[in-house]
CSV table of C-alpha atoms and ligand atoms in Angstrom, one decimal:
chain,number,residue,atom,x,y,z
A,999,UNK,CA,1.2,36.4,-1.4
A,1000,UNK,CA,3.2,39.8,-2.9
A,1001,UNK,CA,5.4,42.4,-1.7
A,1002,UNK,CA,3.4,45.4,0.6
A,1003,UNK,CA,3.2,48.5,-1.9
A,1004,UNK,CA,4.5,51.9,-0.8
A,1005,UNK,CA,1.5,54.6,-0.1
A,1006,UNK,CA,0.4,56.0,-3.9
A,1007,UNK,CA,-0.7,60.3,-3.8
A,1008,UNK,CA,-3.9,60.0,-4.1
A,1009,UNK,CA,-6.9,60.4,-6.5
A,1010,UNK,CA,-8.5,63.2,-6.7
A,1011,UNK,CA,-12.8,63.7,-6.0
A,1012,UNK,CA,-13.3,63.2,-9.8
A,1013,UNK,CA,-11.4,59.6,-10.1
A,1014,UNK,CA,-12.6,58.3,-7.3
A,1015,UNK,CA,-16.0,58.9,-7.9
A,1016,UNK,CA,-15.9,57.6,-11.6
A,1017,UNK,CA,-14.2,54.6,-9.8
A,1018,UNK,CA,-17.4,54.1,-7.6
A,1019,UNK,CA,-19.4,54.8,-10.5
A,1020,UNK,CA,-18.2,51.6,-11.9
A,1021,UNK,CA,-18.6,49.7,-8.7
A,1022,UNK,CA,-22.7,50.7,-8.7
A,1023,UNK,CA,-22.1,48.7,-12.3
A,1024,UNK,CA,-19.8,45.7,-11.7
A,1025,UNK,CA,-22.3,44.7,-9.8
A,1026,UNK,CA,-25.8,44.8,-11.3
A,1027,UNK,CA,-23.8,43.2,-14.3
A,1028,UNK,CA,-21.6,40.9,-11.2
A,1029,UNK,CA,-25.6,40.4,-9.3
A,1030,UNK,CA,-26.6,38.7,-12.8
A,1031,UNK,CA,-24.6,36.4,-13.4
A,1032,UNK,CA,-24.6,34.8,-9.6
A,1033,UNK,CA,-28.6,35.0,-9.4
A,1034,UNK,CA,-28.2,33.1,-12.6
A,1035,UNK,CA,-25.9,30.8,-10.3
A,1036,UNK,CA,-28.6,30.4,-7.8
A,1037,UNK,CA,-31.0,29.6,-10.3
A,1038,UNK,CA,-28.8,26.3,-11.1
A,1039,UNK,CA,-28.5,25.6,-7.3
A,1040,UNK,CA,-32.5,25.7,-7.1
A,1041,UNK,CA,-32.4,23.4,-9.8
A,1042,UNK,CA,-29.5,20.8,-8.6
A,1043,UNK,CA,-26.0,21.9,-9.7
A,1044,UNK,CA,-23.1,20.4,-7.8
A,1045,UNK,CA,-21.5,22.0,-5.2
A,1046,UNK,CA,-17.7,21.2,-4.4
A,1047,UNK,CA,-15.8,21.6,-1.0
A,1048,UNK,CA,-12.5,23.5,-0.6
A,1049,UNK,CA,-11.6,22.6,3.0
A,1050,UNK,CA,-14.3,21.8,5.8
A,1051,UNK,CA,-17.4,24.0,6.2
A,1052,UNK,CA,-15.9,26.0,3.1
A,1053,UNK,CA,-17.7,25.5,-0.1
A,1054,UNK,CA,-16.7,26.4,-4.1
A,1055,UNK,CA,-19.3,26.3,-7.2
A,1056,UNK,CA,-18.2,27.9,-10.5
A,1057,UNK,CA,-20.1,30.4,-10.0
A,1058,UNK,CA,-17.2,32.1,-7.2
A,1059,UNK,CA,-14.6,32.0,-10.0
A,1060,UNK,CA,-16.7,32.6,-12.8
A,1061,UNK,CA,-18.0,36.6,-11.0
A,1062,UNK,CA,-14.8,36.9,-9.6
A,1063,UNK,CA,-13.6,36.7,-13.1
A,1064,UNK,CA,-16.1,38.9,-14.6
A,1065,UNK,CA,-14.8,41.6,-11.8
A,1066,UNK,CA,-11.6,41.1,-12.5
A,1067,UNK,CA,-11.4,41.9,-16.1
A,1068,UNK,CA,-13.5,44.5,-16.3
A,1069,UNK,CA,-11.7,46.6,-13.5
A,1070,UNK,CA,-7.9,45.3,-14.6
A,1071,UNK,CA,-10.2,47.0,-18.4
A,1072,UNK,CA,-10.7,50.3,-17.0
A,1073,UNK,CA,-8.3,51.1,-14.6
A,1074,UNK,CA,-5.3,49.7,-15.3
A,1075,UNK,CA,-2.6,50.7,-12.7
A,1076,UNK,CA,-5.3,49.0,-9.6
A,1077,UNK,CA,-4.5,47.0,-8.2
A,1078,UNK,CA,-6.9,43.9,-7.3
A,1079,UNK,CA,-7.4,41.8,-4.3
A,1080,UNK,CA,-9.8,39.1,-5.0
A,1081,UNK,CA,-10.9,35.9,-2.6
A,1082,UNK,CA,-10.8,33.1,-5.7
A,1083,UNK,CA,-8.6,34.3,-8.0
A,1084,UNK,CA,-6.0,36.4,-5.7
A,1085,UNK,CA,-4.2,39.1,-5.0
A,1086,UNK,CA,-2.2,41.5,-7.4
A,1087,UNK,CA,-2.1,43.8,-4.8
A,1088,UNK,CA,-1.0,48.2,-4.8
A,1089,UNK,CA,-1.8,51.1,-2.9
A,1090,UNK,CA,-5.4,51.3,-5.0
A,1091,UNK,CA,-6.6,48.0,-4.3
A,1092,UNK,CA,-10.3,46.6,-5.7
A,1093,UNK,CA,-11.5,44.1,-2.8
A,1094,UNK,CA,-13.3,41.4,-4.2
A,1095,UNK,CA,-15.8,38.5,-2.8
A,1096,UNK,CA,-17.7,37.1,-5.6
A,1097,UNK,CA,-20.3,35.7,-3.5
A,1098,UNK,CA,-20.3,35.4,0.1
A,1099,UNK,CA,-22.2,33.3,2.0
A,1100,UNK,CA,-22.0,31.0,-0.7
A,1101,UNK,CA,-22.0,27.8,1.5
A,1102,UNK,CA,-26.0,29.4,1.6
A,1103,UNK,CA,-25.7,29.9,-2.5
A,1104,UNK,CA,-25.2,26.6,-2.8
A,1105,UNK,CA,-28.2,25.5,-1.0
A,1106,UNK,CA,-30.3,27.3,-2.2
A,1107,UNK,CA,-31.1,30.3,0.3
A,1108,UNK,CA,-31.7,33.6,-1.3
A,1109,UNK,CA,-29.0,35.1,1.5
A,1110,UNK,CA,-25.5,36.2,0.0
A,1111,UNK,CA,-24.3,38.8,-1.9
A,1112,UNK,CA,-21.5,40.2,-4.3
A,1113,UNK,CA,-19.2,42.5,-2.9
A,1114,UNK,CA,-16.7,45.7,-4.1
A,1115,UNK,CA,-15.1,47.4,-1.7
A,1116,UNK,CA,-11.4,50.3,-3.2
A,1117,UNK,CA,-8.9,50.6,-0.9
A,1118,UNK,CA,-6.8,53.4,-0.9
A,1119,UNK,CA,-2.9,53.3,0.6
A,1120,UNK,CA,-5.0,51.2,3.2
A,1121,UNK,CA,-8.1,53.1,3.7
A,1122,UNK,CA,-11.7,52.3,2.6
A,1123,UNK,CA,-13.3,55.3,-0.5
A,1124,UNK,CA,-16.1,53.5,-1.2
A,1125,UNK,CA,-18.1,49.4,-0.8
A,1126,UNK,CA,-21.0,48.3,-1.6
A,1127,UNK,CA,-23.4,45.2,-1.8
A,1128,UNK,CA,-25.3,43.1,-3.8
A,1129,UNK,CA,-27.9,40.3,-2.8
A,1130,UNK,CA,-29.6,39.8,-6.3
A,1131,UNK,CA,-31.9,37.6,-4.6
A,1132,UNK,CA,-33.1,40.0,-2.7
A,1133,UNK,CA,-32.6,42.8,-5.3
A,1134,UNK,CA,-31.5,44.9,-2.6
A,1135,UNK,CA,-27.5,46.9,-2.4
A,1136,UNK,CA,-26.3,48.7,-0.2
A,1137,UNK,CA,-23.2,51.5,-1.2
A,1138,UNK,CA,-21.7,54.1,0.6
A,1139,UNK,CA,-19.3,56.3,0.9
A,1140,UNK,CA,-16.2,57.5,2.1
A,1141,UNK,CA,-17.3,61.1,4.6
A,1142,UNK,CA,-21.6,60.8,3.1
A,1143,UNK,CA,-23.3,58.7,4.1
A,1144,UNK,CA,-24.3,55.0,3.6
A,1145,UNK,CA,-27.8,53.2,1.4
A,1146,UNK,CA,-30.2,50.6,1.2
A,1147,UNK,CA,-31.1,51.2,-2.8
A,1148,UNK,CA,-30.7,54.5,-3.3
A,1149,UNK,CA,-32.3,55.4,0.5
A,1150,UNK,CA,-30.6,56.4,3.7
A,1151,UNK,CA,-29.3,53.8,6.3
A,1152,UNK,CA,-28.4,54.3,10.2
A,1153,UNK,CA,-27.5,51.9,12.6
A,1154,UNK,CA,-30.7,51.2,15.7
A,1155,UNK,CA,-30.6,52.8,18.6
A,1156,UNK,CA,-30.8,49.6,20.3
A,1157,UNK,CA,-29.4,49.8,24.4
A,1158,UNK,CA,-30.6,47.1,26.4
A,1159,UNK,CA,-28.8,43.5,25.5
A,1160,UNK,CA,-31.9,41.8,27.0
A,1161,UNK,CA,-33.3,43.3,23.2
A,1162,UNK,CA,-30.2,43.2,20.6
A,1163,UNK,CA,-29.6,40.4,18.5
A,1164,UNK,CA,-26.0,39.1,17.0
A,1165,UNK,CA,-24.5,37.9,15.3
A,1166,UNK,CA,-21.3,36.0,15.5
A,1167,UNK,CA,-19.5,34.6,12.5
A,1168,UNK,CA,-17.7,31.3,12.8
A,1169,UNK,CA,-14.7,29.7,10.3
A,1170,UNK,CA,-12.6,25.9,10.9
A,1171,UNK,CA,-9.8,29.2,11.2
A,1172,UNK,CA,-10.5,29.6,14.8
A,1173,UNK,CA,-10.1,26.6,16.9
A,1174,UNK,CA,-14.3,26.3,18.4
A,1175,UNK,CA,-13.1,26.2,22.4
A,1176,UNK,CA,-12.4,29.8,21.8
A,1177,UNK,CA,-15.9,30.9,19.9
A,1178,UNK,CA,-17.7,28.5,22.1
A,1179,UNK,CA,-16.2,31.1,24.9
A,1180,UNK,CA,-17.5,34.2,22.8
A,1181,UNK,CA,-21.3,32.4,22.3
A,1182,UNK,CA,-21.2,31.7,26.2
A,1183,UNK,CA,-19.9,34.9,26.7
A,1184,UNK,CA,-22.6,36.9,24.7
A,1185,UNK,CA,-25.5,34.8,25.6
A,1186,UNK,CA,-25.1,35.7,29.4
A,1187,UNK,CA,-25.3,39.0,28.5
A,1188,UNK,CA,-28.9,38.0,27.5
A,1189,UNK,CA,-28.7,39.2,23.7
A,1190,UNK,CA,-29.4,36.8,21.3
A,1191,UNK,CA,-27.2,34.8,18.9
A,1192,UNK,CA,-27.7,34.1,15.8
A,1193,UNK,CA,-24.9,33.3,12.8
A,1194,UNK,CA,-26.3,33.0,8.9
A,1195,UNK,CA,-23.3,32.4,7.0
A,1196,UNK,CA,-22.7,35.9,5.5
A,1197,UNK,CA,-20.7,38.0,7.4
A,1198,UNK,CA,-20.6,41.3,4.7
A,1199,UNK,CA,-24.5,40.5,4.8
A,1200,UNK,CA,-24.6,40.5,8.5
A,1201,UNK,CA,-21.9,43.9,9.1
A,1202,UNK,CA,-24.3,45.5,6.3
A,1203,UNK,CA,-27.5,44.6,8.3
A,1204,UNK,CA,-25.7,46.3,11.5
A,1205,UNK,CA,-25.0,49.5,8.7
A,1206,UNK,CA,-29.3,48.7,8.0
A,1207,UNK,CA,-30.9,48.7,12.1
A,1208,UNK,CA,-31.7,44.8,11.0
A,1209,UNK,CA,-29.2,43.4,13.4
A,1210,UNK,CA,-27.0,45.5,16.9
A,1211,UNK,CA,-23.7,43.3,16.0
A,1212,UNK,CA,-21.9,41.5,14.9
A,1213,UNK,CA,-18.8,39.4,15.6
A,1214,UNK,CA,-16.0,37.2,13.9
A,1215,UNK,CA,-12.8,37.0,15.4
A,1216,UNK,CA,-10.8,35.5,12.5
A,1217,UNK,CA,-12.5,37.4,8.8
A,1218,UNK,CA,-10.4,38.4,5.4
A,1219,UNK,CA,-10.6,41.4,4.1
A,1220,UNK,CA,-12.7,41.1,0.9
A,1221,UNK,CA,-15.7,39.9,3.6
A,1222,UNK,CA,-15.9,42.6,5.7
A,1223,UNK,CA,-14.7,45.5,4.1
A,1224,UNK,CA,-18.0,47.0,2.0
A,1225,UNK,CA,-19.1,46.2,5.5
A,1226,UNK,CA,-17.1,48.0,7.2
A,1227,UNK,CA,-17.4,50.8,5.5
A,1228,UNK,CA,-21.4,50.3,5.4
A,1229,UNK,CA,-21.4,50.1,9.0
A,1230,UNK,CA,-18.6,53.3,10.2
A,1231,UNK,CA,-21.3,55.6,7.5
A,1232,UNK,CA,-24.1,54.2,9.5
A,1233,UNK,CA,-23.3,55.8,12.7
A,1234,UNK,CA,-22.0,51.7,14.0
A,1235,UNK,CA,-19.1,51.5,16.0
A,1236,UNK,CA,-16.5,49.2,14.7
A,1237,UNK,CA,-12.4,47.7,16.2
A,1238,UNK,CA,-9.4,48.3,13.6
A,1239,UNK,CA,-10.0,46.0,11.2
A,1240,UNK,CA,-7.3,47.8,9.1
A,1241,UNK,CA,-4.7,47.7,11.9
A,1242,UNK,CA,-1.4,45.8,11.3
A,1243,UNK,CA,-1.7,43.5,8.3
A,1244,UNK,CA,-5.6,43.0,8.4
A,1245,UNK,CA,-5.9,44.4,4.4
A,1246,UNK,CA,-3.3,41.2,4.1
A,1247,UNK,CA,-2.8,38.4,6.6
A,1248,UNK,CA,-7.7,38.8,8.1
A,1249,UNK,CA,-8.3,40.2,11.2
A,1250,UNK,CA,-10.9,39.8,13.5
A,1251,UNK,CA,-14.4,42.1,13.6
A,1252,UNK,CA,-16.4,43.1,15.7
A,1253,UNK,CA,-19.1,46.9,14.2
A,1254,UNK,CA,-22.4,47.1,16.7
A,1255,UNK,CA,-25.0,49.5,17.6
A,1256,UNK,CA,-23.4,52.2,19.2
A,1257,UNK,CA,-25.1,52.0,22.3
A,1258,UNK,CA,-24.7,48.4,22.9
A,1259,UNK,CA,-20.8,48.1,21.2
A,1260,UNK,CA,-19.3,48.4,25.6
A,1261,UNK,CA,-21.1,44.9,26.2
A,1262,UNK,CA,-20.8,43.1,22.9
A,1263,UNK,CA,-16.9,44.3,22.7
A,1264,UNK,CA,-16.2,43.0,26.6
A,1265,UNK,CA,-18.0,40.0,25.4
A,1266,UNK,CA,-15.4,38.9,22.5
A,1267,UNK,CA,-13.3,40.2,23.1
A,1268,UNK,CA,-13.0,42.9,19.9
A,1269,UNK,CA,-11.0,45.6,21.1
A,1270,UNK,CA,-12.9,49.3,19.8
A,1271,UNK,CA,-11.1,51.6,17.5
A,1272,UNK,CA,-9.7,54.1,20.2
A,1273,UNK,CA,-11.2,57.0,19.3
A,1274,UNK,CA,-13.9,55.9,18.4
A,1275,UNK,CA,-15.0,55.7,15.0
B,194,LIP,C1,-18.0,33.7,4.8
B,194,LIP,C2,-18.1,33.8,5.3
B,194,LIP,C3,-19.2,33.6,6.5
B,194,LIP,C4,-17.7,33.3,7.9
B,194,LIP,C5,-16.6,33.2,6.9
B,194,LIP,C6,-16.6,32.7,5.4
B,194,LIP,P1,-17.6,33.1,1.7
B,194,LIP,O1,-17.1,33.5,3.2
B,194,LIP,O2,-19.9,34.4,5.1
B,194,LIP,O3,-19.7,34.1,7.4
B,194,LIP,O4,-18.0,33.6,8.5
B,194,LIP,O5,-15.6,33.3,8.0
B,194,LIP,O6,-15.6,33.8,4.7
B,194,LIP,O7,-17.0,31.9,1.5
B,194,LIP,O8,-19.3,32.6,1.6
B,194,LIP,O9,-17.7,33.5,0.7
């Protein structure tokens, strides 16, 4: 990891808009490359492993390189943080997961997404996710709401825990005993607990009202920043993920429909941001 950058002067509206438009195009082109890889996975292409339950395919690097090279050409002063090719930190930072849900992608399950977020001075300005297998694109800009395929989305109005569907993310970075404790507490509340192996899409699904909450005890920025902005812009409540070193070393994440956020926060021991936002 390189040095933490100092703050920089803020981009103006046109400069942000140009980047947001570019991001939309990149989601589409990167999604096409990922989809080409998905077809190969369906045909039985080989899968490699980075660590326990941590899969990688040649397409993770191929998609990230595509995004990184195009950004470097269009916005050479901006920084980059990617899951596969590492970090070049700068106050303006593109945060990229080329394929979130690689475990699904590798087994030809159509639940994965390209995720791109843009952060300026530790604040997410816009972000999007594209799942090419379902042709679904989520996009949010701060203060402008969140959309799926151009239509506004809202977090669910769920208030009853015995109707709530919660997703709990897992990774080998957290001890099983802690994970199992949080799982038991969520089950004791009466929620249905799922795990679909894409943190990025899980958060977007909370924004979209398809799910009522997503919690993970440690997650990296590339997995969650685009989703986090979507969730906030869609009226969900979240923790202060970017507090401290969140951008650099990860933090816990919690996003939830407002009606169940307090209860899920207590069950997972992940405090909500204060003031709520
Ligand atoms: C993974 C997520 C998974 C989450 C893990 C991991 P990958 O990312 O999608 O849901 O629980 O923390 O980050 O490896 O599929 O990009």
